[in-house]
Amino acid sequence: MESFGARLHRAMRERGPLCVGIDPHPGLLARWGLPDDVSGLDRFTRTVTEALGDRVAVVKPQSAFFERYGSRGVAVLESTIRQLREAGALVLLDVKRGDIGSTVAAYADAYLDPSSPLYVDAVTASPYLGVGSLAPMFDTAARHGGGVFVLALTSNPEGGAVQRARSADGRTVAQTVIDEIAQLNAGAEPLGSVGLVVGATIGDTGHDLSRVHGPLLAPGLGAQGGTAADLRTVFGSALSAVLPSYSRQVLSAGPDPAALRVAAEQVLTDCRRALGAEKLTDGSVTTR
Ligand SMILES: O=c1ccn([C@@H]2O[C@H](COP(=O)(O)O)[C@@H](O)[C@H]2O)c(=O)[nH]1
């Protein structure tokens, strides 16, 4: 079975290095002229899926915005996941799970086992109960060609107090997470299946991302103030593994599907320029 890392590597070459988040904020629903209920949620996600599912490499539904409507919202999430996968996008569910290992195993069944109605290509996970507690997720992902993106240095200003605290050996907590994930990806070609989340807003923190050998999801772009140009500062020599992620910046261009496509194309162009990932005339991409 093809690994998530290999599938993501191909998708980023074919469609470009871009993840678009589906975050149906109440304010966005209002701006699109939709009600803040399940029918509005359904219209919103269907529009984004039909506009972008066949062209963006990765789409990242934010679970919280579906869960706030209860079981009917989760049903919309299930059908959104199905439609996105049918359209050829890789689906990364932003659900930031983390718990003791035996419970993590159940989360892994929920999201990374192909028999689950919420089965996706990859999920986000929190390592702050210990990276080892996520082992069942890594195992289930590996068994089924899935991926896990582990929070390392998040885009929010509050994250630093925990993530940049020093552990006994002098490394930051985040660097210990980064180093443990690097070990999991050792030897994987062309890219490991365990990624990290590193916010585009954090500036130059001195963390060493050069040995991760897995995808680096970069949220915080657009609405949170991060710019494509910041990617070089944050990621340094690890740029070729960066997957920039935008939600509100793209979504606020809706509800016109053509405008959503233009907005996605615009941020992709900015990111390609910043990452040095140029589009060739045959449509493929080279990374400097
Ligand atoms: O460090 C992190 C981790 C995850 N996120 C999530 O990404 C999107 C960002 O949305 P924007 O509208 O592009 O700001 C959202 O779902 C967050 O929960 C993050 O922002 N930072």
PDB file of C-alpha atoms and ligand atoms in Angstrom:
ATOM      1  CA  MET A   1       0.000   0.000   0.000  1.00  0.00           C
ATOM      2  CA  GLU A   2       1.274   3.462  -0.889  1.00  0.00           C
ATOM      3  CA  SER A   3       2.197   5.517   2.164  1.00  0.00           C
ATOM      4  CA  PHE A   4       0.606   8.846   3.027  1.00  0.00           C
ATOM      5  CA  GLY A   5       3.991  10.534   2.633  1.00  0.00           C
ATOM      6  CA  ALA A   6       4.298   9.251  -0.948  1.00  0.00           C
ATOM      7  CA  ARG A   7       0.708  10.224  -1.793  1.00  0.00           C
ATOM      8  CA  LEU A   8       1.181  13.695  -0.347  1.00  0.00           C
ATOM      9  CA  HIS A   9       4.486  14.175  -2.144  1.00  0.00           C
ATOM     10  CA  ARG A  10       2.779  13.362  -5.467  1.00  0.00           C
ATOM     11  CA  ALA A  11      -0.254  15.551  -4.738  1.00  0.00           C
ATOM     12  CA  MET A  12       1.975  18.514  -3.908  1.00  0.00           C
ATOM     13  CA  ARG A  13       3.885  18.066  -7.154  1.00  0.00           C
ATOM     14  CA  GLU A  14       0.751  17.640  -9.258  1.00  0.00           C
ATOM     15  CA  ARG A  15      -1.547  20.190  -7.622  1.00  0.00           C
ATOM     16  CA  GLY A  16       0.932  22.448  -5.849  1.00  0.00           C
ATOM     17  CA  PRO A  17       1.948  22.921  -2.221  1.00  0.00           C
ATOM     18  CA  LEU A  18      -1.337  24.107  -0.747  1.00  0.00           C
ATOM     19  CA  CYS A  19      -3.808  23.049   1.919  1.00  0.00           C
ATOM     20  CA  VAL A  20      -7.122  24.895   2.151  1.00  0.00           C
ATOM     21  CA  GLY A  21      -9.044  24.647   5.402  1.00  0.00           C
ATOM     22  CA  ILE A  22     -12.813  24.358   5.629  1.00  0.00           C
ATOM     23  CA  ASP A  23     -13.630  26.429   8.704  1.00  0.00           C
ATOM     24  CA  PRO A  24     -17.312  27.425   8.551  1.00  0.00           C
ATOM     25  CA  HIS A  25     -17.127  30.208  11.154  1.00  0.00           C
ATOM     26  CA  PRO A  26     -20.529  31.748  12.014  1.00  0.00           C
ATOM     27  CA  GLY A  27     -19.197  35.067  10.660  1.00  0.00           C
ATOM     28  CA  LEU A  28     -18.308  33.481   7.324  1.00  0.00           C
ATOM     29  CA  LEU A  29     -21.733  31.842   7.040  1.00  0.00           C
ATOM     30  CA  ALA A  30     -23.314  35.284   7.600  1.00  0.00           C
ATOM     31  CA  ARG A  31     -20.991  36.859   5.039  1.00  0.00           C
ATOM     32  CA  TRP A  32     -22.027  34.207   2.516  1.00  0.00           C
ATOM     33  CA  GLY A  33     -25.720  34.930   3.283  1.00  0.00           C
ATOM     34  CA  LEU A  34     -26.192  31.524   4.920  1.00  0.00           C
ATOM     35  CA  PRO A  35     -27.956  30.668   8.186  1.00  0.00           C
ATOM     36  CA  ASP A  36     -25.938  29.467  11.168  1.00  0.00           C
ATOM     37  CA  ASP A  37     -27.518  26.013  11.119  1.00  0.00           C
ATOM     38  CA  VAL A  38     -26.946  22.607   9.512  1.00  0.00           C
ATOM     39  CA  SER A  39     -28.431  23.698   6.175  1.00  0.00           C
ATOM     40  CA  GLY A  40     -25.987  26.647   6.064  1.00  0.00           C
ATOM     41  CA  LEU A  41     -23.100  24.367   7.045  1.00  0.00           C
ATOM     42  CA  ASP A  42     -24.054  21.942   4.286  1.00  0.00           C
ATOM     43  CA  ARG A  43     -24.300  24.666   1.614  1.00  0.00           C
ATOM     44  CA  PHE A  44     -20.991  26.197   2.692  1.00  0.00           C
ATOM     45  CA  THR A  45     -19.007  22.964   2.681  1.00  0.00           C
ATOM     46  CA  ARG A  46     -20.572  21.731  -0.558  1.00  0.00           C
ATOM     47  CA  THR A  47     -19.619  24.990  -2.288  1.00  0.00           C
ATOM     48  CA  VAL A  48     -16.005  24.801  -1.093  1.00  0.00           C
ATOM     49  CA  THR A  49     -15.774  21.105  -1.960  1.00  0.00           C
ATOM     50  CA  GLU A  50     -17.144  21.575  -5.484  1.00  0.00           C
ATOM     51  CA  ALA A  51     -14.964  24.640  -6.116  1.00  0.00           C
ATOM     52  CA  LEU A  52     -11.669  23.282  -4.796  1.00  0.00           C
ATOM     53  CA  GLY A  53     -11.829  19.504  -4.299  1.00  0.00           C
ATOM     54  CA  ASP A  54     -10.571  18.741  -7.801  1.00  0.00           C
ATOM     55  CA  ARG A  55      -7.622  21.164  -7.744  1.00  0.00           C
ATOM     56  CA  VAL A  56      -6.156  21.652  -4.257  1.00  0.00           C
ATOM     57  CA  ALA A  57      -3.677  19.040  -2.955  1.00  0.00           C
ATOM     58  CA  VAL A  58      -5.019  18.895   0.595  1.00  0.00           C
ATOM     59  CA  VAL A  59      -8.295  20.057   2.111  1.00  0.00           C
ATOM     60  CA  LYS A  60      -8.474  20.386   5.889  1.00  0.00           C
ATOM     61  CA  PRO A  61     -11.939  20.430   7.451  1.00  0.00           C
ATOM     62  CA  GLN A  62     -11.843  21.842  10.981  1.00  0.00           C
ATOM     63  CA  SER A  63     -13.848  19.334  13.037  1.00  0.00           C
ATOM     64  CA  ALA A  64     -14.931  21.882  15.673  1.00  0.00           C
ATOM     65  CA  PHE A  65     -17.077  23.804  13.181  1.00  0.00           C
ATOM     66  CA  PHE A  66     -19.003  20.616  12.350  1.00  0.00           C
ATOM     67  CA  GLU A  67     -19.224  19.293  15.923  1.00  0.00           C
ATOM     68  CA  ARG A  68     -20.907  22.497  17.111  1.00  0.00           C
ATOM     69  CA  TYR A  69     -24.066  21.346  15.292  1.00  0.00           C
ATOM     70  CA  GLY A  70     -24.071  17.906  16.978  1.00  0.00           C
ATOM     71  CA  SER A  71     -24.666  14.643  15.154  1.00  0.00           C
ATOM     72  CA  ARG A  72     -26.183  16.341  12.085  1.00  0.00           C
ATOM     73  CA  GLY A  73     -23.045  18.470  11.749  1.00  0.00           C
ATOM     74  CA  VAL A  74     -20.880  15.361  11.986  1.00  0.00           C
ATOM     75  CA  ALA A  75     -23.032  13.776   9.261  1.00  0.00           C
ATOM     76  CA  VAL A  76     -22.197  16.774   7.038  1.00  0.00           C
ATOM     77  CA  LEU A  77     -18.528  16.226   7.869  1.00  0.00           C
ATOM     78  CA  GLU A  78     -18.787  12.569   6.841  1.00  0.00           C
ATOM     79  CA  SER A  79     -20.296  13.400   3.454  1.00  0.00           C
ATOM     80  CA  THR A  80     -17.815  16.277   2.944  1.00  0.00           C
ATOM     81  CA  ILE A  81     -14.923  13.879   3.524  1.00  0.00           C
ATOM     82  CA  ARG A  82     -16.386  11.421   1.001  1.00  0.00           C
ATOM     83  CA  GLN A  83     -16.934  14.098  -1.657  1.00  0.00           C
ATOM     84  CA  LEU A  84     -13.457  15.558  -1.224  1.00  0.00           C
ATOM     85  CA  ARG A  85     -11.790  12.155  -1.556  1.00  0.00           C
ATOM     86  CA  GLU A  86     -13.887  11.369  -4.649  1.00  0.00           C
ATOM     87  CA  ALA A  87     -12.706  14.680  -6.151  1.00  0.00           C
ATOM     88  CA  GLY A  88      -9.102  13.594  -5.639  1.00  0.00           C
ATOM     89  CA  ALA A  89      -8.107  15.818  -2.712  1.00  0.00           C
ATOM     90  CA  LEU A  90      -6.279  14.386   0.265  1.00  0.00           C
ATOM     91  CA  VAL A  91      -8.343  15.048   3.380  1.00  0.00           C
ATOM     92  CA  LEU A  92      -6.591  16.153   6.554  1.00  0.00           C
ATOM     93  CA  LEU A  93      -9.040  16.329   9.445  1.00  0.00           C
ATOM     94  CA  ASP A  94      -7.993  19.026  11.904  1.00  0.00           C
ATOM     95  CA  VAL A  95      -9.179  17.439  15.134  1.00  0.00           C
ATOM     96  CA  LYS A  96      -6.036  17.697  17.337  1.00  0.00           C
ATOM     97  CA  ARG A  97      -6.562  14.474  19.253  1.00  0.00           C
ATOM     98  CA  GLY A  98      -4.361  13.330  22.121  1.00  0.00           C
ATOM     99  CA  ASP A  99      -4.948  11.124  25.182  1.00  0.00           C
ATOM    100  CA  ILE A 100      -3.554   8.104  26.994  1.00  0.00           C
ATOM    101  CA  GLY A 101      -2.495   5.426  24.525  1.00  0.00           C
ATOM    102  CA  SER A 102      -5.492   3.098  24.968  1.00  0.00           C
ATOM    103  CA  THR A 103      -7.880   5.943  24.126  1.00  0.00           C
ATOM    104  CA  VAL A 104      -5.689   7.175  21.283  1.00  0.00           C
ATOM    105  CA  ALA A 105      -6.177   3.707  19.769  1.00  0.00           C
ATOM    106  CA  ALA A 106      -9.928   4.391  19.610  1.00  0.00           C
ATOM    107  CA  TYR A 107      -9.337   7.790  17.983  1.00  0.00           C
ATOM    108  CA  ALA A 108      -7.112   6.048  15.461  1.00  0.00           C
ATOM    109  CA  ASP A 109      -9.970   3.632  14.665  1.00  0.00           C
ATOM    110  CA  ALA A 110     -12.330   6.597  14.251  1.00  0.00           C
ATOM    111  CA  TYR A 111     -10.236   8.502  11.720  1.00  0.00           C
ATOM    112  CA  LEU A 112      -7.583   6.253  10.212  1.00  0.00           C
ATOM    113  CA  ASP A 113      -9.316   2.900   9.756  1.00  0.00           C
ATOM    114  CA  PRO A 114     -10.880   2.638   6.282  1.00  0.00           C
ATOM    115  CA  SER A 115     -14.019   1.012   7.749  1.00  0.00           C
ATOM    116  CA  SER A 116     -14.910   4.159   9.723  1.00  0.00           C
ATOM    117  CA  PRO A 117     -17.443   6.686   8.371  1.00  0.00           C
ATOM    118  CA  LEU A 118     -14.989   9.436   9.380  1.00  0.00           C
ATOM    119  CA  TYR A 119     -12.032   7.822   7.592  1.00  0.00           C
ATOM    120  CA  VAL A 120      -9.603  10.456   6.300  1.00  0.00           C
ATOM    121  CA  ASP A 121      -6.113  10.503   4.800  1.00  0.00           C
ATOM    122  CA  ALA A 122      -4.563  12.186   7.836  1.00  0.00           C
ATOM    123  CA  VAL A 123      -5.363  13.846  11.159  1.00  0.00           C
ATOM    124  CA  THR A 124      -3.794  16.406  13.454  1.00  0.00           C
ATOM    125  CA  ALA A 125      -2.736  15.178  16.913  1.00  0.00           C
ATOM    126  CA  SER A 126      -1.446  16.738  20.120  1.00  0.00           C
ATOM    127  CA  PRO A 127       1.766  15.256  21.613  1.00  0.00           C
ATOM    128  CA  TYR A 128       1.392  16.981  24.969  1.00  0.00           C
ATOM    129  CA  LEU A 129       0.501  13.743  26.787  1.00  0.00           C
ATOM    130  CA  GLY A 130       3.840  12.503  25.437  1.00  0.00           C
ATOM    131  CA  VAL A 131       4.737  11.617  21.839  1.00  0.00           C
ATOM    132  CA  GLY A 132       4.734   7.926  22.856  1.00  0.00           C
ATOM    133  CA  SER A 133       1.026   8.116  23.756  1.00  0.00           C
ATOM    134  CA  LEU A 134       0.312   8.695  20.052  1.00  0.00           C
ATOM    135  CA  ALA A 135       1.934   5.380  19.048  1.00  0.00           C
ATOM    136  CA  PRO A 136      -1.431   3.664  18.310  1.00  0.00           C
ATOM    137  CA  MET A 137      -2.207   6.474  15.886  1.00  0.00           C
ATOM    138  CA  PHE A 138       1.142   6.122  14.133  1.00  0.00           C
ATOM    139  CA  ASP A 139       0.646   2.332  13.940  1.00  0.00           C
ATOM    140  CA  THR A 140      -2.893   2.520  12.519  1.00  0.00           C
ATOM    141  CA  ALA A 141      -1.801   5.212  10.060  1.00  0.00           C
ATOM    142  CA  ALA A 142       1.127   3.092   8.876  1.00  0.00           C
ATOM    143  CA  ARG A 143      -1.101   0.010   8.484  1.00  0.00           C
ATOM    144  CA  HIS A 144      -3.564   1.839   6.229  1.00  0.00           C
ATOM    145  CA  GLY A 145      -1.366   4.336   4.373  1.00  0.00           C
ATOM    146  CA  GLY A 146      -2.520   7.270   6.518  1.00  0.00           C
ATOM    147  CA  GLY A 147      -0.751  10.250   8.015  1.00  0.00           C
ATOM    148  CA  VAL A 148      -0.563  12.108  11.335  1.00  0.00           C
ATOM    149  CA  PHE A 149       0.425  15.763  11.782  1.00  0.00           C
ATOM    150  CA  VAL A 150       1.751  16.349  15.296  1.00  0.00           C
ATOM    151  CA  LEU A 151       1.581  19.803  16.882  1.00  0.00           C
ATOM    152  CA  ALA A 152       5.092  21.143  17.459  1.00  0.00           C
ATOM    153  CA  LEU A 153       5.155  24.955  17.346  1.00  0.00           C
ATOM    154  CA  THR A 154       1.610  26.216  16.963  1.00  0.00           C
ATOM    155  CA  SER A 155       0.635  29.498  15.335  1.00  0.00           C
ATOM    156  CA  ASN A 156      -1.159  30.991  18.366  1.00  0.00           C
ATOM    157  CA  PRO A 157       0.737  33.382  20.656  1.00  0.00           C
ATOM    158  CA  GLU A 158      -0.084  31.319  23.793  1.00  0.00           C
ATOM    159  CA  GLY A 159       1.626  28.166  22.516  1.00  0.00           C
ATOM    160  CA  GLY A 160       5.195  29.326  23.150  1.00  0.00           C
ATOM    161  CA  ALA A 161       4.938  29.194  26.962  1.00  0.00           C
ATOM    162  CA  VAL A 162       4.541  25.411  26.823  1.00  0.00           C
ATOM    163  CA  GLN A 163       6.279  24.537  23.569  1.00  0.00           C
ATOM    164  CA  ARG A 164       9.411  26.641  24.076  1.00  0.00           C
ATOM    165  CA  ALA A 165       9.921  25.693  27.732  1.00  0.00           C
ATOM    166  CA  ARG A 166      13.241  23.871  28.228  1.00  0.00           C
ATOM    167  CA  SER A 167      13.360  20.215  29.136  1.00  0.00           C
ATOM    168  CA  ALA A 168      16.031  18.694  31.404  1.00  0.00           C
ATOM    169  CA  ASP A 169      18.537  18.220  28.548  1.00  0.00           C
ATOM    170  CA  GLY A 170      18.283  21.884  27.482  1.00  0.00           C
ATOM    171  CA  ARG A 171      16.194  21.296  24.356  1.00  0.00           C
ATOM    172  CA  THR A 172      12.831  22.996  24.100  1.00  0.00           C
ATOM    173  CA  VAL A 173       9.773  20.783  24.528  1.00  0.00           C
ATOM    174  CA  ALA A 174       8.983  21.407  20.854  1.00  0.00           C
ATOM    175  CA  GLN A 175      12.484  20.314  19.795  1.00  0.00           C
ATOM    176  CA  THR A 176      12.039  17.018  21.674  1.00  0.00           C
ATOM    177  CA  VAL A 177       8.776  16.486  19.752  1.00  0.00           C
ATOM    178  CA  ILE A 178      10.515  17.379  16.472  1.00  0.00           C
ATOM    179  CA  ASP A 179      13.386  14.970  17.178  1.00  0.00           C
ATOM    180  CA  GLU A 180      11.063  12.071  18.108  1.00  0.00           C
ATOM    181  CA  ILE A 181       9.053  12.523  14.909  1.00  0.00           C
ATOM    182  CA  ALA A 182      12.279  12.678  12.870  1.00  0.00           C
ATOM    183  CA  GLN A 183      13.155   9.222  14.210  1.00  0.00           C
ATOM    184  CA  LEU A 184       9.774   7.838  13.106  1.00  0.00           C
ATOM    185  CA  ASN A 185      10.356   9.080   9.545  1.00  0.00           C
ATOM    186  CA  ALA A 186      13.916   7.799   9.238  1.00  0.00           C
ATOM    187  CA  GLY A 187      14.475   6.027   5.922  1.00  0.00           C
ATOM    188  CA  ALA A 188      11.052   6.840   4.450  1.00  0.00           C
ATOM    189  CA  GLU A 189      11.121   7.786   0.764  1.00  0.00           C
ATOM    190  CA  PRO A 190      10.263  10.245  -0.716  1.00  0.00           C
ATOM    191  CA  LEU A 191       8.689  11.697   2.448  1.00  0.00           C
ATOM    192  CA  GLY A 192       7.674  10.274   5.822  1.00  0.00           C
ATOM    193  CA  SER A 193       4.025   9.970   6.828  1.00  0.00           C
ATOM    194  CA  VAL A 194       4.286  11.632  10.212  1.00  0.00           C
ATOM    195  CA  GLY A 195       4.263  15.378   9.833  1.00  0.00           C
ATOM    196  CA  LEU A 196       4.522  18.340  12.149  1.00  0.00           C
ATOM    197  CA  VAL A 197       2.437  21.474  12.601  1.00  0.00           C
ATOM    198  CA  VAL A 198       4.578  24.598  12.696  1.00  0.00           C
ATOM    199  CA  GLY A 199       2.854  27.974  12.539  1.00  0.00           C
ATOM    200  CA  ALA A 200       3.853  30.471   9.874  1.00  0.00           C
ATOM    201  CA  THR A 201       3.532  33.202  12.512  1.00  0.00           C
ATOM    202  CA  ILE A 202       6.320  32.108  14.866  1.00  0.00           C
ATOM    203  CA  GLY A 203       9.324  33.804  13.231  1.00  0.00           C
ATOM    204  CA  ASP A 204      12.863  32.497  13.529  1.00  0.00           C
ATOM    205  CA  THR A 205      12.840  30.423  16.725  1.00  0.00           C
ATOM    206  CA  GLY A 206      16.066  28.545  16.129  1.00  0.00           C
ATOM    207  CA  HIS A 207      14.374  25.129  16.054  1.00  0.00           C
ATOM    208  CA  ASP A 208      16.041  22.540  13.839  1.00  0.00           C
ATOM    209  CA  LEU A 209      13.522  21.135  11.337  1.00  0.00           C
ATOM    210  CA  SER A 210      16.127  19.909   8.877  1.00  0.00           C
ATOM    211  CA  ARG A 211      15.959  16.216   9.859  1.00  0.00           C
ATOM    212  CA  VAL A 212      12.173  15.746  10.148  1.00  0.00           C
ATOM    213  CA  HIS A 213      11.851  14.217   6.694  1.00  0.00           C
ATOM    214  CA  GLY A 214       8.072  14.491   6.989  1.00  0.00           C
ATOM    215  CA  PRO A 215       5.563  17.113   5.838  1.00  0.00           C
ATOM    216  CA  LEU A 216       5.452  20.424   7.701  1.00  0.00           C
ATOM    217  CA  LEU A 217       1.949  21.888   7.853  1.00  0.00           C
ATOM    218  CA  ALA A 218       2.098  25.680   8.130  1.00  0.00           C
ATOM    219  CA  PRO A 219      -1.140  27.263   9.414  1.00  0.00           C
ATOM    220  CA  GLY A 220      -1.364  30.891  10.533  1.00  0.00           C
ATOM    221  CA  LEU A 221      -1.176  32.321   7.022  1.00  0.00           C
ATOM    222  CA  GLY A 222      -3.586  35.066   5.996  1.00  0.00           C
ATOM    223  CA  ALA A 223      -6.141  35.745   8.744  1.00  0.00           C
ATOM    224  CA  GLN A 224      -3.613  35.224  11.589  1.00  0.00           C
ATOM    225  CA  GLY A 225      -1.103  37.559   9.987  1.00  0.00           C
ATOM    226  CA  GLY A 226       1.463  35.145   8.567  1.00  0.00           C
ATOM    227  CA  THR A 227       2.583  35.732   4.976  1.00  0.00           C
ATOM    228  CA  ALA A 228       4.072  33.462   2.351  1.00  0.00           C
ATOM    229  CA  ALA A 229       7.311  35.422   2.681  1.00  0.00           C
ATOM    230  CA  ASP A 230       7.474  34.387   6.371  1.00  0.00           C
ATOM    231  CA  LEU A 231       7.832  30.731   5.359  1.00  0.00           C
ATOM    232  CA  ARG A 232      11.511  31.178   4.518  1.00  0.00           C
ATOM    233  CA  THR A 233      12.226  32.653   7.960  1.00  0.00           C
ATOM    234  CA  VAL A 234      10.326  29.968   9.845  1.00  0.00           C
ATOM    235  CA  PHE A 235      11.384  26.880   7.878  1.00  0.00           C
ATOM    236  CA  GLY A 236      14.881  27.724   6.631  1.00  0.00           C
ATOM    237  CA  SER A 237      16.407  24.727   4.865  1.00  0.00           C
ATOM    238  CA  ALA A 238      13.253  22.573   5.319  1.00  0.00           C
ATOM    239  CA  LEU A 239      11.196  24.535   2.761  1.00  0.00           C
ATOM    240  CA  SER A 240      10.680  21.659   0.333  1.00  0.00           C
ATOM    241  CA  ALA A 241       8.522  19.792   2.894  1.00  0.00           C
ATOM    242  CA  VAL A 242       6.290  22.761   3.757  1.00  0.00           C
ATOM    243  CA  LEU A 243       2.551  22.534   3.162  1.00  0.00           C
ATOM    244  CA  PRO A 244       1.130  26.056   3.578  1.00  0.00           C
ATOM    245  CA  SER A 245      -2.428  26.147   4.937  1.00  0.00           C
ATOM    246  CA  TYR A 246      -5.033  28.887   4.565  1.00  0.00           C
ATOM    247  CA  SER A 247      -8.644  28.872   5.746  1.00  0.00           C
ATOM    248  CA  ARG A 248     -10.351  32.269   6.196  1.00  0.00           C
ATOM    249  CA  GLN A 249      -8.177  34.059   3.627  1.00  0.00           C
ATOM    250  CA  VAL A 250      -9.513  31.793   0.865  1.00  0.00           C
ATOM    251  CA  LEU A 251     -13.002  31.165   2.282  1.00  0.00           C
ATOM    252  CA  SER A 252     -13.781  34.869   2.597  1.00  0.00           C
ATOM    253  CA  ALA A 253     -13.657  35.096  -1.224  1.00  0.00           C
ATOM    254  CA  GLY A 254     -16.857  32.960  -1.426  1.00  0.00           C
ATOM    255  CA  PRO A 255     -19.604  32.091  -2.025  1.00  0.00           C
ATOM    256  CA  ASP A 256     -18.861  32.491  -5.755  1.00  0.00           C
ATOM    257  CA  PRO A 257     -17.006  29.253  -6.706  1.00  0.00           C
ATOM    258  CA  ALA A 258     -14.955  31.083  -9.351  1.00  0.00           C
ATOM    259  CA  ALA A 259     -13.816  33.632  -6.759  1.00  0.00           C
ATOM    260  CA  LEU A 260     -12.849  30.814  -4.373  1.00  0.00           C
ATOM    261  CA  ARG A 261     -10.754  29.259  -7.133  1.00  0.00           C
ATOM    262  CA  VAL A 262      -9.058  32.590  -7.895  1.00  0.00           C
ATOM    263  CA  ALA A 263      -8.284  33.110  -4.195  1.00  0.00           C
ATOM    264  CA  ALA A 264      -6.789  29.615  -3.897  1.00  0.00           C
ATOM    265  CA  GLU A 265      -4.759  30.129  -7.087  1.00  0.00           C
ATOM    266  CA  GLN A 266      -3.463  33.455  -5.757  1.00  0.00           C
ATOM    267  CA  VAL A 267      -2.199  32.058  -2.439  1.00  0.00           C
ATOM    268  CA  LEU A 268      -0.713  29.066  -4.256  1.00  0.00           C
ATOM    269  CA  THR A 269       1.224  31.411  -6.551  1.00  0.00           C
ATOM    270  CA  ASP A 270       2.489  33.364  -3.521  1.00  0.00           C
ATOM    271  CA  CYS A 271       3.539  30.151  -1.766  1.00  0.00           C
ATOM    272  CA  ARG A 272       5.244  28.700  -4.826  1.00  0.00           C
ATOM    273  CA  ARG A 273       7.266  31.875  -5.134  1.00  0.00           C
ATOM    274  CA  ALA A 274       8.176  31.838  -1.449  1.00  0.00           C
ATOM    275  CA  LEU A 275       9.049  28.149  -1.401  1.00  0.00           C
ATOM    276  CA  GLY A 276      10.953  28.242  -4.678  1.00  0.00           C
ATOM    277  CA  ALA A 277       8.575  25.593  -6.061  1.00  0.00           C
ATOM    278  CA  GLU A 278       8.182  26.552  -9.680  1.00  0.00           C
ATOM    279  CA  LYS A 279       5.511  25.297 -12.029  1.00  0.00           C
ATOM    280  CA  LEU A 280       6.928  23.827 -15.236  1.00  0.00           C
ATOM    281  CA  THR A 281       5.220  24.120 -18.628  1.00  0.00           C
ATOM    282  CA  ASP A 282       4.062  20.468 -18.414  1.00  0.00           C
ATOM    283  CA  GLY A 283       2.219  21.337 -15.187  1.00  0.00           C
ATOM    284  CA  SER A 284       4.651  19.518 -12.898  1.00  0.00           C
ATOM    285  CA  VAL A 285       6.579  21.305 -10.214  1.00  0.00           C
ATOM    286  CA  THR A 286      10.233  21.545  -9.361  1.00  0.00           C
ATOM    287  CA  THR A 287      11.539  22.575  -5.937  1.00  0.00           C
ATOM    288  CA  ARG A 288      14.775  24.450  -5.692  1.00  0.00           C
TER     289      ARG A 288
HETATM  290  O1  LIG B   1      -0.988  25.885  15.100  1.00  0.00           O
HETATM  291  C1  LIG B   1      -2.098  25.794  14.564  1.00  0.00           C
HETATM  292  C2  LIG B   1      -2.723  24.588  14.340  1.00  0.00           C
HETATM  293  C3  LIG B   1      -3.920  24.560  13.698  1.00  0.00           C
HETATM  294  N1  LIG B   1      -4.531  25.699  13.295  1.00  0.00           N
HETATM  295  C4  LIG B   1      -5.836  25.581  12.598  1.00  0.00           C
HETATM  296  O2  LIG B   1      -5.690  26.045  11.260  1.00  0.00           O
HETATM  297  C5  LIG B   1      -6.811  26.824  10.885  1.00  0.00           C
HETATM  298  C6  LIG B   1      -6.374  28.249  10.639  1.00  0.00           C
HETATM  299  O3  LIG B   1      -7.422  29.009  10.099  1.00  0.00           O
HETATM  300  P1  LIG B   1      -7.173  30.468   9.444  1.00  0.00           P
HETATM  301  O4  LIG B   1      -8.537  30.933   9.100  1.00  0.00           O
HETATM  302  O5  LIG B   1      -6.301  30.266   8.225  1.00  0.00           O
HETATM  303  O6  LIG B   1      -6.527  31.296  10.497  1.00  0.00           O
HETATM  304  C7  LIG B   1      -7.823  26.689  12.017  1.00  0.00           C
HETATM  305  O7  LIG B   1      -8.673  25.612  11.752  1.00  0.00           O
HETATM  306  C8  LIG B   1      -6.962  26.382  13.229  1.00  0.00           C
HETATM  307  O8  LIG B   1      -7.651  25.615  14.199  1.00  0.00           O
HETATM  308  C9  LIG B   1      -3.926  26.889  13.509  1.00  0.00           C
HETATM  309  O9  LIG B   1      -4.439  27.960  13.151  1.00  0.00           O
HETATM  310  N2  LIG B   1      -2.716  26.912  14.137  1.00  0.00           N
END
